[in-house]
XYZ file of C-alpha atoms in Angstrom:
403
model
C 11.962 65.902 -31.688
C 15.440 64.344 -30.671
C 17.364 67.500 -32.009
C 19.199 69.183 -29.981
C 19.019 73.064 -29.448
C 21.849 75.339 -28.941
C 22.396 78.818 -27.431
C 25.391 80.870 -28.526
C 26.341 84.405 -29.554
C 25.217 84.019 -33.166
C 21.948 82.131 -33.191
C 19.073 80.235 -31.492
C 18.932 77.299 -33.946
C 16.132 74.811 -34.986
C 13.086 76.649 -32.787
C 13.626 80.291 -32.370
C 13.602 82.969 -34.944
C 16.090 85.587 -33.933
C 17.505 89.077 -34.788
C 21.523 88.923 -34.840
C 22.891 91.865 -32.827
C 25.598 93.813 -34.262
C 27.468 93.290 -30.951
C 27.329 90.861 -28.164
C 26.732 93.202 -25.760
C 23.526 94.813 -25.831
C 22.650 98.612 -25.089
C 19.786 98.291 -22.739
C 17.190 101.608 -22.080
C 18.145 104.042 -19.691
C 15.579 102.880 -17.291
C 14.760 99.156 -17.007
C 11.323 100.014 -16.157
C 11.108 100.423 -19.864
C 11.593 97.173 -20.712
C 9.172 94.512 -21.354
C 9.604 92.467 -18.464
C 9.285 88.604 -18.611
C 7.176 87.151 -16.138
C 6.430 90.680 -14.421
C 3.732 92.482 -16.529
C 2.912 96.090 -14.906
C -0.435 94.671 -13.376
C 1.562 91.713 -11.668
C 4.417 94.318 -10.787
C 1.924 96.475 -9.190
C 0.625 93.660 -7.098
C 3.932 92.620 -6.008
C 4.525 96.077 -5.036
C 1.350 96.754 -3.057
C 2.129 93.467 -1.127
C 5.421 94.891 -0.061
C 3.803 98.318 0.972
C 1.034 96.014 2.894
C 3.421 93.659 4.079
C 1.490 90.685 3.363
C 2.569 87.133 4.728
C 3.669 86.192 0.969
C 5.981 89.548 0.871
C 6.998 88.890 4.711
C 8.205 85.351 3.645
C 9.707 86.262 0.633
C 11.879 88.917 2.384
C 13.288 86.529 5.206
C 14.069 84.164 2.539
C 16.173 86.715 0.611
C 18.030 88.023 3.984
C 18.538 84.356 5.226
C 18.945 81.847 2.312
C 22.006 82.871 0.580
C 22.668 79.278 -0.587
C 19.281 79.200 -2.395
C 19.041 77.254 -5.800
C 16.996 79.746 -6.746
C 18.765 82.887 -5.547
C 19.372 84.259 -8.680
C 15.631 84.354 -9.547
C 14.889 85.520 -5.929
C 17.680 88.528 -5.757
C 16.003 89.690 -9.170
C 12.803 89.185 -8.210
C 13.408 91.448 -4.875
C 15.381 94.170 -7.132
C 12.169 94.481 -10.014
C 10.156 95.280 -6.587
C 12.087 97.271 -4.595
C 14.816 99.131 -6.924
C 17.261 97.950 -4.272
C 20.658 98.393 -6.174
C 22.669 96.285 -3.657
C 20.417 93.415 -4.314
C 20.204 93.938 -7.895
C 23.991 93.904 -8.250
C 23.896 90.928 -6.121
C 21.817 89.305 -8.901
C 24.241 90.163 -11.509
C 27.307 88.829 -9.741
C 25.252 85.452 -9.141
C 24.525 85.086 -12.679
C 28.065 85.682 -13.652
C 28.892 82.895 -11.797
C 26.042 80.392 -12.686
C 25.964 81.556 -16.432
C 24.449 78.152 -17.489
C 21.429 78.506 -15.284
C 19.818 80.099 -18.244
C 16.500 80.965 -16.987
C 17.402 82.806 -14.090
C 20.481 84.446 -16.032
C 17.925 85.674 -18.457
C 15.386 87.214 -15.509
C 18.288 88.894 -14.315
C 19.303 90.569 -17.237
C 15.633 91.393 -18.207
C 14.965 92.660 -14.701
C 18.253 93.957 -13.453
C 20.502 94.291 -16.658
C 20.653 98.316 -16.249
C 22.916 97.229 -13.386
C 25.496 95.220 -15.629
C 28.038 96.770 -17.678
C 28.436 96.173 -21.193
C 31.239 93.558 -20.562
C 29.096 91.703 -18.122
C 26.079 91.459 -20.249
C 28.375 90.100 -22.869
C 29.799 87.458 -20.471
C 26.351 86.387 -19.772
C 25.171 86.409 -23.720
C 28.534 84.307 -24.842
C 28.102 81.530 -22.056
C 29.113 78.006 -23.587
C 26.553 75.672 -22.005
C 25.620 72.513 -22.937
C 22.823 71.872 -25.518
C 19.293 71.924 -24.638
C 16.731 68.889 -25.337
C 14.468 70.469 -28.038
C 11.437 68.379 -26.933
C 11.127 69.883 -23.690
C 9.302 72.996 -22.610
C 12.216 73.619 -19.908
C 14.568 74.233 -23.059
C 12.046 75.976 -25.061
C 11.407 78.492 -22.282
C 14.756 79.147 -21.444
C 16.147 79.735 -24.904
C 13.154 82.066 -25.672
C 13.833 84.135 -22.261
C 17.785 84.714 -23.228
C 16.579 85.660 -26.676
C 13.880 88.194 -25.291
C 16.527 89.304 -22.722
C 19.215 89.609 -25.052
C 17.087 91.730 -27.430
C 17.605 89.014 -29.944
C 14.047 87.618 -30.567
C 11.792 89.119 -33.061
C 9.458 86.100 -33.912
C 8.306 82.447 -32.387
C 9.191 79.844 -35.259
C 6.164 78.192 -36.450
C 8.111 74.723 -35.580
C 8.493 75.627 -31.755
C 4.648 76.234 -31.937
C 4.122 72.569 -33.097
C 6.536 71.090 -30.980
C 5.285 72.957 -27.875
C 1.520 72.004 -28.805
C 2.130 68.453 -29.533
C 4.069 68.031 -26.444
C 1.151 69.643 -23.984
C -1.720 68.204 -25.847
C -0.214 64.682 -25.685
C -0.696 64.769 -21.609
C 2.653 66.482 -21.105
C 1.070 68.749 -18.535
C 1.027 66.052 -15.864
C 4.406 66.745 -14.822
C 4.187 69.649 -12.734
C 7.930 70.894 -13.648
C 7.332 70.775 -17.097
C 3.799 72.453 -16.885
C 5.015 74.990 -14.809
C 7.617 75.692 -17.504
C 4.966 75.736 -20.301
C 3.075 78.364 -18.181
C 6.127 80.618 -18.050
C 6.555 80.344 -22.185
C 3.385 81.333 -23.015
C 3.137 83.998 -20.536
C 6.423 85.080 -21.864
C 5.300 84.910 -25.549
C 2.336 86.626 -24.855
C 3.694 89.590 -22.893
C 6.910 90.207 -25.479
C 5.372 88.918 -28.778
C 1.807 89.880 -28.221
C 1.090 86.364 -29.670
C -1.740 83.798 -28.162
C -0.137 80.283 -28.467
C -3.478 78.973 -26.580
C -5.533 80.247 -29.854
C -3.977 77.173 -31.759
C -5.915 74.749 -29.272
C -8.679 76.754 -27.549
C -10.683 73.508 -26.406
C -7.521 71.598 -24.767
C -6.651 74.722 -23.061
C -10.309 75.646 -21.956
C -10.254 72.196 -20.285
C -6.674 72.274 -19.125
C -7.121 73.575 -15.692
C -9.904 71.035 -14.566
C -7.621 68.163 -16.382
C -4.893 69.178 -14.157
C -6.739 69.252 -11.207
C -8.678 65.974 -11.815
C -5.409 64.396 -12.902
C -3.809 64.908 -9.462
C -4.271 61.624 -7.125
C -6.137 62.103 -4.018
C -2.940 62.365 -1.656
C -1.811 65.170 -4.320
C -5.175 67.087 -3.911
C -4.892 67.070 -0.104
C -1.106 67.543 -0.166
C 0.393 69.081 -2.986
C 4.182 69.206 -3.448
C 5.333 72.796 -3.852
C 5.898 72.748 -7.713
C 2.394 71.280 -7.998
C 0.894 74.087 -6.404
C 2.955 76.917 -8.097
C 2.004 74.948 -11.548
C -1.665 75.333 -10.436
C -1.284 79.353 -9.890
C 0.803 79.800 -12.688
C -1.826 78.094 -14.807
C -4.588 79.839 -13.528
C -2.921 83.283 -14.381
C -2.931 82.282 -17.914
C -6.806 82.824 -18.202
C -8.694 83.503 -14.712
C -12.211 83.916 -16.239
C -12.202 80.143 -17.146
C -14.577 78.110 -15.454
C -11.857 75.629 -14.831
C -9.297 78.331 -13.975
C -11.867 79.513 -11.043
C -12.128 76.227 -9.645
C -8.081 75.475 -9.910
C -7.499 78.734 -8.075
C -10.320 77.725 -5.099
C -8.105 74.756 -4.540
C -4.685 76.305 -5.122
C -5.018 79.513 -2.936
C -6.291 77.833 -0.027
C -4.612 79.043 3.075
C -3.055 75.554 3.874
C -1.183 75.416 0.681
C 0.894 78.908 1.068
C 4.501 78.372 0.732
C 5.993 79.835 3.914
C 9.701 78.430 3.553
C 12.152 76.760 0.984
C 12.680 77.393 -2.767
C 8.862 78.039 -3.567
C 8.448 81.052 -1.573
C 9.557 83.575 -4.463
C 7.092 81.812 -6.620
C 4.160 81.895 -3.961
C 4.792 85.853 -4.111
C 4.891 85.999 -8.104
C 1.929 83.692 -8.809
C -0.424 83.902 -5.725
C -2.924 86.148 -6.378
C -5.558 86.362 -4.040
C -7.255 89.060 -5.974
C -8.249 86.403 -8.561
C -11.903 85.134 -8.745
C -12.177 81.319 -7.011
C -14.809 79.102 -6.115
C -14.947 76.021 -4.044
C -13.318 73.027 -6.382
C -15.463 70.598 -4.383
C -18.267 71.907 -6.665
C -16.716 70.426 -9.760
C -18.214 68.091 -11.214
C -15.257 65.068 -10.782
C -14.491 64.109 -14.272
C -13.099 65.469 -17.538
C -12.864 63.834 -20.567
C -10.691 64.588 -23.792
C -11.052 63.088 -27.075
C -7.372 62.330 -27.469
C -7.527 59.516 -25.245
C -7.590 61.130 -21.813
C -10.249 60.241 -18.869
C -9.446 61.439 -15.117
C -12.516 60.977 -12.619
C -13.079 60.488 -9.069
C -16.177 59.404 -7.177
C -16.087 62.531 -4.817
C -13.559 65.170 -3.375
C -12.857 63.069 -0.305
C -9.380 61.946 0.320
C -10.522 58.224 0.165
C -12.481 58.807 -3.237
C -11.612 56.372 -5.976
C -9.860 58.232 -8.374
C -8.790 56.744 -11.741
C -6.945 57.909 -14.923
C -7.119 56.170 -18.762
C -5.305 57.369 -21.092
C -3.026 55.552 -23.959
C -0.651 54.406 -21.319
C -3.345 52.317 -19.911
C -5.235 52.744 -16.568
C -4.069 53.965 -13.352
C -6.286 53.714 -10.151
C -6.206 54.751 -6.153
C -8.536 53.654 -3.599
C -11.001 52.060 -5.692
C -13.070 48.491 -4.790
C -12.123 45.218 -5.927
C -14.236 44.426 -9.274
C -15.203 47.878 -10.326
C -13.891 47.435 -14.005
C -16.271 44.632 -14.278
C -19.490 47.023 -13.829
C -20.510 50.399 -14.813
C -19.265 53.095 -12.188
C -20.245 56.514 -11.461
C -18.121 59.584 -11.245
C -20.371 62.617 -10.621
C -22.714 63.009 -13.704
C -20.723 60.656 -15.771
C -21.373 56.896 -16.088
C -18.255 54.530 -16.845
C -19.448 51.412 -19.171
C -17.042 48.600 -19.578
C -17.248 46.676 -22.530
C -16.928 43.042 -21.124
C -18.626 41.309 -24.072
C -18.692 42.162 -28.095
C -22.199 43.975 -26.982
C -23.327 45.918 -24.218
C -26.798 47.437 -23.240
C -26.526 51.356 -22.084
C -29.027 51.969 -19.645
C -31.292 55.310 -20.250
C -30.140 58.130 -18.277
C -31.212 61.965 -17.644
C -30.085 64.854 -20.227
C -27.439 66.089 -17.930
C -25.710 62.640 -17.380
C -23.183 61.502 -19.451
C -21.718 57.772 -20.518
C -18.225 57.032 -21.676
C -17.543 53.466 -22.838
C -14.272 51.897 -21.950
C -12.145 48.588 -22.295
C -12.446 48.783 -26.021
C -9.669 48.459 -28.554
C -7.923 51.448 -29.355
C -9.846 53.182 -32.614
C -11.961 50.074 -33.002
C -15.290 50.690 -34.663
C -18.403 50.741 -32.655
C -22.345 50.450 -33.902
C -25.076 51.563 -32.373
C -28.969 52.355 -32.675
C -29.931 56.341 -33.150
C -33.785 56.491 -33.478
C -33.894 52.847 -35.063
C -31.078 53.895 -37.519
C -27.678 52.114 -37.338
C -24.746 54.199 -36.678
C -21.011 53.609 -36.694
C -18.660 55.486 -34.376
C -14.733 54.881 -33.394
C -13.168 54.767 -30.002
C -10.518 56.885 -29.398
C -6.659 56.183 -28.799
C -7.276 54.779 -25.192
C -10.049 52.650 -26.279
C -12.918 55.138 -24.973
C -16.096 56.358 -26.613
C -18.078 59.045 -25.280
C -21.757 58.104 -26.132
C -23.975 60.737 -27.651
C -26.705 62.158 -25.363
C -29.638 60.090 -27.057
C -28.007 56.902 -27.346
C -29.202 53.927 -25.249
C -29.761 50.178 -25.628
C -27.588 47.926 -27.364
C -24.202 49.359 -28.170
C -21.591 46.739 -30.013
C -17.686 46.508 -30.910
C -17.177 45.285 -34.521
C -14.078 43.867 -35.837
């Protein structure tokens, strides 16, 4: 996990399987529209072009930024996107020149090559492809994404190595998605792999990715739900785009697409245009049962959707909480249709509950054995890595943690 991944003109080592080019300069198709555009699927590009035609607020904000903010840290990405939508060659050449001056901004350079590469000479493409840049951290999604994007942009990528899949899935399933910057990079990586290699990495962890939109939303502290930073907002929109039809995606879309969250200025404006799709289905997130549990050892819950709600996160790292009353950990606590039961003694009594009510025991040692009665028959279970156990629906009465 600590090994470095280095991009050079010969190969992408360790993670990415590549096809070596016969020349460092790449022969591009006569029309850039024939290329498999990273992040710009035909459907997404048509939406952006409609935004331009209709002069939507997202497009107008983006165009204003293009015209006024020349020192933007996202200038290459912004110019490349503007060219992809408008075919304004002046802006496209500006994007290429920006890339030549910032050759180690790998993600932005890759997108410029992919979107506006037909405006670059063979020599310029060679300079961009042969840039001598610092190594990538192999375990970070940003490095994995940037390496993959460069491979696609330079026509050197043929397949994704199994080790890349393993590292990526291990990272995200272990809770890495709680970092909005890294989640966003992961979403771009997944989107790029699907669009260019026609591979769906999410299929190797279907249940996790099915629950991920809810985990991300419920994992936000109350203040972040009310006033998210721009990257949290954009990561949510990008995550929704991976599968808009998931129930969790529709709750997340309902939250992220609210007018109050629309980014109107700053470096997030271009991302707002790219990912802010008002045509996707969204439902009121306030209707989401406010808890989600993952057997890997994660629980996110809140008492309601008010800014003053008691919010908790229980993971292998411990307990995090906000706005919760004193002493709440010593007694059963209700979060929506879930009751959280602390084990304060070797045994505890689980009260009866309705069929639609869930119960989770916590404050158990990680992987500790648990015994309980099921229809008068003694059964055994094991706590998860964070010391929690979700009770089967028919369990009530005495439950004990055993040595």
